[in-house]
Amino acid sequence: MTAVADIMDYDEVVERFDPVLGLEVHVELNTRTKMFCGCANVFGAEPNTQVCPVCLGLPGALPVVNAKAVESAIRIGLALNCEVAEWCRFARKNYFYPDMPKNFQTSQYDEPIVFDGYLDVELEDGEVFRVGIERAHMEEDTGKSLHVGGETGRIHGAEHSLLDYNRAGVPLIEIVTKPITGAGARAPEVARAYVKALRELLLALGVSDVRMEQGSLRCDANVSLMPKGSSEFGTRTETKNVNSLRSVERAVRYEMQRHAAVLAEGGTILQETRHFDESTGTTSPGRRKETSEDYRYFPEPDLVPIAPSREWVEELRKTLPEMPWERRKRVQQEWQLSNEELRDLVNAGALDLVAETVDAGAAPGEARSWWVSYLAQQANNRGVELGELSITPKQVARVIELVAQGKLTNKLARQVVDGVLAGEGEPDEVVEARGLEVVSDDSALQKAVDEALAAQPDVAEKIRGGKVQAAGAIVGAVMKATKGKADAKRVRELVLAACGQ
Ligand code: ADP
Ligand code: MG
Ligand code: ZN
């Protein structure tokens, strides 16, 4: 039995070594159809229902490139400050795997569609780290193997395997960083922040669902170490398919510690793929890394080259949305938020919701306060994300408007929100149905005031005698009588007036 690999204390690792990272992120595009055929690109369908001769690799079937996927690839490249190739081709990457029916993957090799860019990544403390982008290329996803009967879900120990080709041929973009150096002790954090920023960018572009847990965004983390003072890269390992942001950080950190322990004892690191185990936070060996020669890449003869015209590229550039981090900066200024307030808003997943509430006419302060306090609390009680609550920013804006118009008190407003969340309709409908509107009609209030004064003659006498602080008891009684629907300030005015004050 092999013992758990020895790892070096992290502080010692970063004292003695400099890490180099390389991140490869695969993104499934959300195009309607697959990369080279008209099959639907959907997640979760019955196995082997979204297939045709092309994506099953049947003899004689011919692929056609999905233009929308090329468009997405170029937009991703532009957002990553990349060059767009004037001309590029697909290539066949030859290898056998049961979930790859053609026995080759149609990919790109030395002619990626976009290359040489960067992404500026903001770390938790606000420091910005620039990550170079080597290239992003187009390819297709493989099918899925399901290994049944084993404990781990891996093929070892399984009794049989099932194959689902629905995913075969789904458009993928692989985004590859240049070697990331200079991150030192912060390398694991940089890795996480990079994937997070990339995910946000893809979301803003609207090109993918970017669900790490469903595999529409997958990250392979390459790690190597060089002794402090050296600038010659060490041998890397590639930890495959790390499927959460937290795991990216943990996997990089663990590999740094493992490499260091091996190197410190004079051992060598094998260039291999590794698997990350979420439960133990450790990695285990996968396969020895092939070199690119093993794949016998050659240009795909069944597809024409792609030559995006410069006009088209410029048109696509105009479709780029405001980048998430730019928007954060703008919003911070417009709403006059401190760094901390902004961070809270972002961490609560409330930024978009607040922005939409403001767009619907609410004041930023009010909008923010609703989403980060009362609504956040409601989401928390229900165990859902803020965005999953069944209330829209527009409805929240309407509630805020009703408060501003004096038609609702804050307390009544919360009841209106409760009604909307409970599916009772629009805010105005809830106000109507639950009878929540503030009693602003003075004659109705006057009656309640007179009754309260009559019920507490001693208090009334005190007020008449100049003890205006005593008015609180009468105001309280009126609020109770009107079930909190009165405007307390107005009630107080009426009480004082009634007592000649
Ligand atoms: P592969 O075909 O092995 O996946 P790629 O070129 O697609 O290779 O990706 C390798 C990644 O690792 C890139 O991000 C690259 O910048 C990075 N990389 C290359 N050499 C090293 C190294 N010695 N240490 C860490 N990362 C490296
Ligand atoms: Mg690769
Ligand atoms: Zn198909």
Coordinates of C-alpha atoms and ligand atoms in Angstrom, one line a residue:
M1 CA 0.0 0.0 0.0
T2 CA 1.3 3.4 -0.8
A3 CA 1.1 5.9 2.0
V4 CA -0.3 9.4 1.5
A5 CA 2.3 11.4 -0.3
D6 CA 4.4 13.5 1.9
I7 CA 3.9 17.2 1.5
M8 CA 6.0 20.1 2.6
D9 CA 4.7 22.8 4.9
Y10 CA 3.3 25.6 2.7
D11 CA 5.4 28.4 4.2
E12 CA 8.5 26.4 3.5
V13 CA 7.5 25.7 0.0
V14 CA 7.2 29.3 -0.9
E15 CA 10.4 30.2 0.8
R16 CA 12.4 27.6 -1.2
F17 CA 10.5 27.5 -4.5
D18 CA 8.8 29.7 -7.1
P19 CA 5.7 28.2 -8.6
V20 CA 4.7 28.3 -12.3
L21 CA 1.1 27.7 -13.3
G22 CA -0.7 27.0 -16.5
L23 CA -4.4 26.9 -16.6
E24 CA -6.4 25.3 -19.3
V25 CA -10.1 26.0 -19.2
H26 CA -12.6 24.2 -21.3
V27 CA -15.9 26.0 -21.9
E28 CA -19.0 24.4 -23.5
L29 CA -20.7 27.0 -25.6
N30 CA -24.4 27.4 -25.3
T31 CA -25.1 27.4 -29.0
R32 CA -28.4 25.9 -30.0
T33 CA -26.8 23.1 -32.0
K34 CA -23.6 21.1 -31.9
M35 CA -20.2 22.1 -33.4
F36 CA -20.4 20.2 -36.7
C37 CA -24.0 19.0 -37.0
G38 CA -27.5 20.1 -36.4
C39 CA -28.1 18.0 -33.3
A40 CA -29.5 19.9 -30.3
N41 CA -26.9 21.1 -27.7
V42 CA -28.8 20.3 -24.5
F43 CA -27.8 19.1 -21.1
G44 CA -29.6 16.3 -19.4
A45 CA -31.5 14.7 -22.2
E46 CA -32.2 10.9 -22.3
P47 CA -28.9 9.2 -23.3
N48 CA -28.1 8.9 -27.0
T49 CA -31.2 10.8 -28.1
Q50 CA -29.3 13.9 -29.4
V51 CA -27.1 12.2 -32.0
C52 CA -26.7 11.8 -35.8
P53 CA -24.3 10.2 -38.3
V54 CA -21.9 13.2 -38.0
C55 CA -21.5 13.3 -34.2
L56 CA -21.5 9.5 -34.1
G57 CA -18.6 9.4 -36.6
L58 CA -20.4 7.1 -39.0
P59 CA -18.6 6.5 -42.3
G60 CA -19.2 9.1 -45.0
A61 CA -20.8 11.6 -42.7
L62 CA -19.5 15.2 -43.3
P63 CA -19.2 18.0 -40.8
V64 CA -20.2 21.6 -41.2
V65 CA -18.9 24.3 -38.9
N66 CA -21.3 26.1 -36.6
A67 CA -21.0 29.8 -37.4
K68 CA -22.4 30.8 -34.1
A69 CA -19.6 28.9 -32.3
V70 CA -17.0 30.7 -34.4
E71 CA -18.6 34.0 -33.5
S72 CA -18.5 33.1 -29.8
A73 CA -14.9 32.1 -30.0
I74 CA -14.0 35.4 -31.6
R75 CA -15.9 37.4 -29.0
I76 CA -14.2 35.5 -26.2
G77 CA -10.9 36.2 -27.8
L78 CA -11.6 39.9 -28.2
A79 CA -12.8 40.1 -24.5
L80 CA -9.4 38.5 -23.6
N81 CA -7.5 41.1 -25.6
C82 CA -6.4 38.5 -28.1
E83 CA -5.4 38.7 -31.7
V84 CA -7.9 37.0 -34.1
A85 CA -6.3 34.8 -36.7
E86 CA -6.7 36.0 -40.3
W87 CA -6.9 32.4 -41.3
C88 CA -6.9 29.1 -39.4
R89 CA -7.9 25.5 -39.7
F90 CA -9.2 22.7 -37.7
A91 CA -7.0 19.7 -37.0
R92 CA -7.6 16.1 -36.1
K93 CA -6.2 15.0 -32.8
N94 CA -6.0 11.2 -33.1
Y95 CA -6.5 8.9 -30.1
F96 CA -8.8 6.2 -29.1
Y97 CA -11.3 6.5 -26.3
P98 CA -14.8 4.8 -26.2
D99 CA -16.6 8.1 -25.6
M100 CA -15.0 9.6 -28.8
P101 CA -16.8 7.8 -31.7
K102 CA -14.7 9.2 -34.5
N103 CA -11.4 8.0 -33.0
F104 CA -10.2 11.6 -33.3
Q105 CA -11.3 14.9 -31.9
T106 CA -11.8 17.7 -34.3
S107 CA -9.7 20.5 -32.6
Q108 CA -7.3 23.2 -33.5
Y109 CA -3.5 22.7 -33.1
D110 CA -1.0 25.2 -34.3
E111 CA -3.5 27.6 -35.8
P112 CA -5.9 28.7 -33.0
I113 CA -8.7 31.1 -33.8
V114 CA -7.5 33.6 -31.2
F115 CA -4.1 34.0 -29.5
D116 CA -1.8 36.3 -27.5
G117 CA -4.0 38.2 -25.0
Y118 CA -4.4 38.7 -21.3
L119 CA -6.9 38.9 -18.5
D120 CA -6.4 41.3 -15.6
V121 CA -7.5 39.4 -12.5
E122 CA -8.4 41.1 -9.2
L123 CA -7.4 39.4 -6.1
E124 CA -9.3 39.5 -2.8
D125 CA -7.3 42.4 -1.4
G126 CA -7.8 44.4 -4.6
E127 CA -4.4 43.7 -6.1
V128 CA -4.6 43.2 -9.9
F129 CA -2.6 40.4 -11.4
R130 CA -2.2 40.1 -15.2
V131 CA -2.5 36.6 -16.6
G132 CA -1.3 36.1 -20.1
I133 CA -3.5 34.2 -22.6
E134 CA -1.6 32.0 -25.0
R135 CA -4.5 31.0 -27.1
A136 CA -8.1 30.0 -27.3
H137 CA -9.1 27.3 -29.8
M138 CA -12.2 25.7 -30.9
E139 CA -12.9 22.0 -30.6
E140 CA -15.7 19.5 -29.8
D141 CA -16.6 17.8 -26.6
T142 CA -16.5 14.0 -26.2
G143 CA -19.4 11.8 -25.1
K144 CA -19.7 10.7 -21.6
S145 CA -18.7 7.3 -20.0
L146 CA -20.5 6.1 -17.0
H147 CA -18.6 3.4 -15.1
V148 CA -21.0 1.3 -13.1
G149 CA -20.4 -1.0 -10.2
G150 CA -17.2 0.4 -8.8
E151 CA -16.9 2.6 -5.7
T152 CA -15.2 5.6 -7.2
G153 CA -17.1 6.0 -10.4
R154 CA -13.8 5.5 -12.2
I155 CA -13.2 2.7 -14.6
H156 CA -11.0 0.7 -12.2
G157 CA -13.2 -1.7 -10.3
A158 CA -16.3 -1.0 -12.4
E159 CA -18.4 -3.9 -13.7
H160 CA -19.4 -2.3 -16.9
S161 CA -19.5 1.0 -18.6
L162 CA -22.3 2.9 -20.3
L163 CA -21.8 5.4 -23.1
D164 CA -23.8 8.5 -23.8
Y165 CA -23.0 10.4 -27.0
N166 CA -25.3 13.3 -26.5
R167 CA -22.3 15.5 -25.5
A168 CA -20.2 14.3 -28.4
G169 CA -19.8 17.2 -30.7
V170 CA -20.9 19.9 -28.3
P171 CA -18.8 23.1 -29.1
L172 CA -16.0 23.7 -26.8
I173 CA -13.5 26.5 -26.5
E174 CA -10.2 25.7 -24.7
I175 CA -8.6 28.8 -23.2
V176 CA -4.9 28.3 -22.4
T177 CA -2.8 30.7 -20.3
K178 CA 0.8 31.5 -20.9
P179 CA 3.0 30.2 -18.0
I180 CA 2.0 32.2 -15.0
T181 CA 5.1 33.3 -13.0
G182 CA 5.7 35.7 -10.2
A183 CA 2.6 34.8 -8.2
G184 CA 4.7 33.2 -5.4
A185 CA 2.8 32.3 -2.3
R186 CA -0.4 33.7 -3.9
A187 CA -0.3 31.2 -6.8
P188 CA -3.3 29.2 -5.5
E189 CA -5.3 32.4 -5.0
V190 CA -4.3 33.7 -8.5
A191 CA -5.5 30.4 -10.0
R192 CA -8.9 30.6 -8.3
A193 CA -9.3 34.3 -9.1
Y194 CA -8.4 33.7 -12.8
V195 CA -11.0 31.0 -13.2
K196 CA -13.5 33.2 -11.3
A197 CA -12.9 36.2 -13.5
L198 CA -12.9 34.2 -16.7
R199 CA -16.3 32.7 -15.6
E200 CA -17.7 36.1 -15.0
L201 CA -16.5 37.3 -18.4
L202 CA -18.0 34.3 -20.2
L203 CA -21.3 34.9 -18.3
A204 CA -21.3 38.6 -19.3
L205 CA -20.6 37.5 -23.0
G206 CA -23.6 35.2 -22.7
V207 CA -21.7 32.4 -24.5
S208 CA -21.9 29.6 -22.0
D209 CA -23.8 28.5 -18.8
V210 CA -20.4 28.2 -17.1
R211 CA -21.7 25.7 -14.6
M212 CA -18.6 24.1 -13.1
E213 CA -20.6 21.5 -11.3
Q214 CA -22.3 20.4 -14.5
G215 CA -19.1 20.5 -16.4
S216 CA -19.8 23.3 -18.8
L217 CA -16.7 24.9 -17.4
R218 CA -13.8 22.6 -16.6
C219 CA -10.3 23.5 -15.5
D220 CA -7.0 21.7 -15.8
A221 CA -4.3 23.1 -13.5
N222 CA -0.7 22.7 -14.5
V223 CA 1.8 23.3 -11.7
S224 CA 5.6 23.2 -11.5
L225 CA 8.2 24.5 -9.2
M226 CA 11.6 26.1 -9.7
P227 CA 14.1 26.5 -6.9
K228 CA 14.2 30.2 -5.7
G229 CA 16.7 32.1 -7.9
S230 CA 16.3 29.8 -10.9
S231 CA 14.4 30.8 -14.0
E232 CA 14.3 27.4 -15.6
F233 CA 10.8 25.9 -15.5
G234 CA 10.5 22.6 -13.6
T235 CA 8.5 19.6 -14.8
R236 CA 4.7 20.2 -14.6
T237 CA 1.9 18.0 -13.6
E238 CA -1.6 18.6 -14.9
T239 CA -4.5 18.1 -12.5
K240 CA -7.5 17.4 -14.6
N241 CA -11.1 18.5 -14.4
V242 CA -11.1 20.4 -11.2
N243 CA -14.7 21.3 -10.8
S244 CA -15.1 24.1 -8.4
L245 CA -13.3 27.4 -7.7
R246 CA -12.4 26.2 -4.3
S247 CA -10.9 23.0 -5.7
V248 CA -8.8 24.9 -8.2
E249 CA -7.2 26.7 -5.3
R250 CA -6.8 23.6 -3.2
A251 CA -5.4 21.5 -6.0
V252 CA -2.7 24.0 -6.9
R253 CA -1.7 24.4 -3.3
Y254 CA -1.5 20.7 -2.8
E255 CA 0.5 20.1 -5.9
M256 CA 2.9 22.8 -4.9
Q257 CA 3.4 21.1 -1.5
R258 CA 3.7 17.7 -3.1
H259 CA 6.2 18.8 -5.7
A260 CA 8.3 20.5 -3.1
A261 CA 8.5 17.4 -0.9
V262 CA 9.6 15.3 -3.9
L263 CA 12.2 17.9 -5.1
A264 CA 13.6 18.6 -1.7
E265 CA 14.5 14.9 -1.4
G266 CA 16.3 14.9 -4.7
G267 CA 13.4 13.1 -6.5
T268 CA 12.0 14.0 -9.9
I269 CA 8.5 15.0 -10.8
L270 CA 6.9 12.9 -13.6
Q271 CA 5.1 14.8 -16.3
E272 CA 1.6 13.2 -15.8
T273 CA -2.0 14.0 -15.4
R274 CA -3.4 13.8 -11.9
H275 CA -6.9 13.6 -10.3
F276 CA -8.0 15.8 -7.6
D277 CA -10.0 14.2 -4.8
E278 CA -12.4 16.6 -3.2
S279 CA -12.9 14.6 -0.1
T280 CA -9.2 14.4 0.9
G281 CA -7.9 17.5 -0.9
T282 CA -5.1 15.4 -2.4
T283 CA -4.2 14.4 -6.0
S284 CA -3.4 11.0 -7.3
P285 CA -1.6 10.0 -10.5
G286 CA -3.5 9.6 -13.8
R287 CA -1.8 8.8 -17.0
R288 CA 1.7 9.6 -18.2
K289 CA 1.5 12.7 -20.4
E290 CA 1.5 12.1 -24.1
T291 CA 3.5 14.5 -26.2
S292 CA 1.8 16.2 -29.0
E293 CA 3.6 13.9 -31.5
D294 CA 1.6 11.0 -30.1
Y295 CA -1.6 12.6 -31.4
R296 CA -0.5 12.7 -35.0
Y297 CA -2.2 16.0 -35.5
F298 CA -3.0 16.8 -39.1
P299 CA -5.2 19.5 -40.8
E300 CA -8.8 18.4 -41.0
P301 CA -9.5 17.6 -44.7
D302 CA -13.3 17.7 -44.4
L303 CA -13.6 21.3 -43.2
V304 CA -12.7 24.5 -45.0
P305 CA -10.3 26.9 -43.3
I306 CA -11.8 29.8 -41.2
A307 CA -10.9 33.3 -42.4
P308 CA -12.8 35.9 -40.4
S309 CA -12.9 39.2 -42.3
R310 CA -11.6 42.2 -40.4
E311 CA -15.0 43.9 -40.8
W312 CA -16.7 41.0 -39.1
V313 CA -14.2 41.0 -36.3
E314 CA -14.8 44.7 -35.7
E315 CA -18.5 44.2 -35.8
L316 CA -18.2 41.6 -33.2
R317 CA -16.0 43.9 -31.1
K318 CA -18.9 46.3 -30.9
T319 CA -21.1 43.5 -29.4
L320 CA -18.8 43.2 -26.3
P321 CA -20.6 44.0 -23.1
E322 CA -19.3 46.1 -20.4
M323 CA -16.9 43.9 -18.6
P324 CA -18.0 42.8 -15.1
W325 CA -15.0 44.5 -13.3
E326 CA -15.6 47.7 -15.3
R327 CA -19.2 47.7 -14.3
R328 CA -18.3 47.2 -10.7
K329 CA -16.0 50.2 -10.8
R330 CA -18.7 52.3 -12.5
V331 CA -21.4 51.3 -10.1
Q332 CA -19.1 51.9 -7.1
Q333 CA -18.7 55.5 -8.2
E334 CA -22.3 56.1 -9.2
W335 CA -23.6 54.6 -6.0
Q336 CA -20.8 56.0 -3.9
L337 CA -19.9 52.7 -2.2
S338 CA -16.9 52.0 -0.1
N339 CA -14.7 49.0 -1.2
E340 CA -16.2 47.0 1.6
E341 CA -19.8 47.8 0.7
L342 CA -19.1 46.9 -2.9
R343 CA -17.5 43.6 -1.9
D344 CA -20.4 42.7 0.3
L345 CA -22.8 43.4 -2.6
V346 CA -20.8 41.3 -5.0
N347 CA -20.3 38.4 -2.5
A348 CA -24.0 38.4 -1.8
G349 CA -24.6 38.0 -5.5
A350 CA -26.7 41.2 -5.3
L351 CA -25.0 43.5 -7.7
D352 CA -27.0 42.8 -10.8
L353 CA -30.3 42.7 -8.8
V354 CA -29.6 46.1 -7.2
A355 CA -28.5 47.5 -10.6
E356 CA -31.8 46.3 -12.2
T357 CA -33.8 47.7 -9.3
V358 CA -32.1 51.0 -9.8
D359 CA -32.7 50.8 -13.5
A360 CA -36.4 50.3 -12.6
G361 CA -36.4 53.7 -10.9
A362 CA -35.3 53.0 -7.2
A363 CA -32.7 55.0 -5.4
P364 CA -29.5 53.0 -5.1
G365 CA -29.4 53.2 -1.3
E366 CA -32.9 51.9 -0.9
A367 CA -32.4 49.2 -3.5
R368 CA -29.2 48.0 -1.9
S369 CA -30.7 47.9 1.5
W370 CA -33.6 45.8 0.4
W371 CA -31.5 43.2 -1.3
V372 CA -28.7 42.9 1.2
S373 CA -30.9 42.9 4.3
Y374 CA -34.6 41.8 4.2
L375 CA -34.4 39.9 0.9
A376 CA -31.1 38.3 1.7
Q377 CA -32.6 37.1 5.0
Q378 CA -35.6 35.7 3.1
A379 CA -33.3 33.9 0.7
N380 CA -31.4 32.5 3.5
N381 CA -34.5 31.3 5.3
R382 CA -35.6 29.5 2.2
G383 CA -32.1 28.1 1.4
V384 CA -32.0 29.7 -2.1
E385 CA -29.8 32.2 -3.9
L386 CA -30.9 35.8 -3.9
G387 CA -31.6 35.6 -7.6
E388 CA -33.9 32.6 -7.1
L389 CA -36.4 34.5 -4.9
S390 CA -39.7 34.9 -6.7
I391 CA -39.6 38.6 -6.7
T392 CA -38.2 40.7 -9.6
P393 CA -36.1 43.9 -9.3
K394 CA -39.0 45.7 -10.9
Q395 CA -41.3 44.6 -8.1
V396 CA -38.8 45.6 -5.5
A397 CA -38.6 49.0 -7.2
R398 CA -42.3 49.4 -7.0
V399 CA -42.4 48.6 -3.3
I400 CA -39.7 51.2 -2.8
E401 CA -41.8 53.7 -4.8
L402 CA -44.9 53.0 -2.7
V403 CA -42.8 53.7 0.5
A404 CA -41.4 56.9 -1.1
Q405 CA -45.0 58.1 -1.9
G406 CA -46.0 57.5 1.7
K407 CA -48.4 54.8 0.8
L408 CA -46.5 52.2 2.7
T409 CA -44.5 52.3 5.8
N410 CA -41.4 50.1 5.9
K411 CA -43.2 47.6 8.0
L412 CA -46.1 47.4 5.6
A413 CA -43.6 47.2 2.7
R414 CA -42.1 44.1 4.2
Q415 CA -45.5 42.5 4.3
V416 CA -46.1 43.4 0.7
V417 CA -42.8 41.8 -0.2
D418 CA -43.8 38.7 1.8
G419 CA -47.0 38.6 -0.3
V420 CA -45.1 38.9 -3.6
L421 CA -42.7 36.1 -2.4
A422 CA -45.7 34.0 -1.5
G423 CA -47.0 34.3 -5.1
E424 CA -49.9 36.7 -4.3
G425 CA -49.1 38.8 -7.4
E426 CA -47.8 42.2 -8.1
P427 CA -47.0 44.6 -5.1
D428 CA -50.1 46.7 -5.9
E429 CA -52.3 43.6 -5.9
V430 CA -50.9 42.5 -2.6
V431 CA -51.5 45.9 -1.1
E432 CA -55.1 45.7 -2.3
A433 CA -55.8 42.2 -1.3
R434 CA -54.2 42.4 2.1
G435 CA -55.5 45.9 2.7
L436 CA -52.0 47.2 3.5
E437 CA -52.2 50.8 2.4
V438 CA -51.2 53.4 4.9
V439 CA -54.3 55.2 6.4
S440 CA -53.5 58.7 5.2
D441 CA -57.0 59.9 5.3
D442 CA -57.0 62.5 8.1
S443 CA -60.6 62.0 9.0
A444 CA -60.1 58.3 9.6
L445 CA -57.0 59.0 11.6
Q446 CA -58.7 61.8 13.5
K447 CA -61.4 59.4 14.7
A448 CA -58.8 56.9 15.9
V449 CA -56.9 59.7 17.7
D450 CA -60.1 61.0 19.4
E451 CA -60.9 57.4 20.5
A452 CA -57.4 56.9 21.9
L453 CA -57.5 60.2 23.8
A454 CA -60.9 59.4 25.2
A455 CA -59.7 55.9 26.3
Q456 CA -56.7 57.4 28.2
P457 CA -58.0 60.7 29.7
D458 CA -55.1 61.0 32.2
V459 CA -52.6 60.9 29.4
A460 CA -54.6 63.3 27.3
E461 CA -54.6 65.7 30.3
K462 CA -50.8 65.5 30.6
I463 CA -50.4 66.4 27.0
R464 CA -52.7 69.3 27.3
G465 CA -50.7 70.4 30.2
G466 CA -47.5 70.6 28.0
K467 CA -46.0 67.1 28.6
V468 CA -45.7 66.4 24.9
Q469 CA -43.5 63.3 25.5
A470 CA -46.6 61.6 26.7
A471 CA -48.0 61.7 23.2
G472 CA -46.1 58.5 22.4
A473 CA -48.6 56.4 24.3
I474 CA -51.5 57.8 22.3
V475 CA -49.6 57.4 19.0
G476 CA -48.8 53.8 20.0
A477 CA -52.5 53.2 20.7
V478 CA -53.5 54.7 17.3
M479 CA -50.9 52.6 15.5
K480 CA -52.2 49.5 17.2
A481 CA -55.8 50.4 16.3
T482 CA -54.9 50.9 12.7
K483 CA -52.8 47.7 12.6
G484 CA -49.7 49.7 11.8
K485 CA -51.1 51.2 8.7
A486 CA -51.0 54.8 9.9
D487 CA -48.1 57.2 9.3
A488 CA -46.8 57.6 12.8
K489 CA -45.5 61.1 12.2
R490 CA -48.9 62.3 11.0
V491 CA -50.6 60.6 13.9
R492 CA -48.3 62.5 16.3
E493 CA -49.2 65.8 14.7
L494 CA -52.9 65.1 15.0
V495 CA -52.5 64.0 18.7
L496 CA -50.7 67.2 19.5
A497 CA -53.1 69.4 17.6
A498 CA -56.1 67.7 19.4
C499 CA -54.5 68.6 22.7
G500 CA -53.9 72.2 21.7
Q501 CA -50.1 71.7 21.4
Ligands
ADP1 P1 -1.2 20.1 -23.0 O1 -1.3 19.7 -24.4 O2 -0.2 19.3 -22.2 O3 -2.5 20.3 -22.3 P2 -1.1 22.9 -23.3 O4 -0.1 23.8 -24.0 O5 -2.5 22.8 -23.8 O6 -0.5 21.5 -23.0 O7 -1.2 23.5 -21.8 C1 -0.2 23.5 -21.0 C2 -0.3 24.6 -20.0 O8 0.7 24.6 -19.0 C3 -0.3 26.0 -20.5 O9 -1.1 26.9 -19.8 C4 1.2 26.4 -20.4 O10 1.4 27.8 -20.3 C5 1.5 25.8 -19.0 N1 2.9 25.3 -18.8 C6 3.8 25.0 -19.8 N2 4.9 24.7 -19.2 C7 4.7 24.7 -17.8 C8 5.5 24.4 -16.7 N3 6.7 24.0 -16.8 N4 5.0 24.6 -15.5 C9 3.7 25.0 -15.4 N5 2.9 25.3 -16.4 C10 3.4 25.2 -17.6
MG2 MG -4.3 21.2 -23.5
ZN3 ZN -25.2 15.2 -34.6

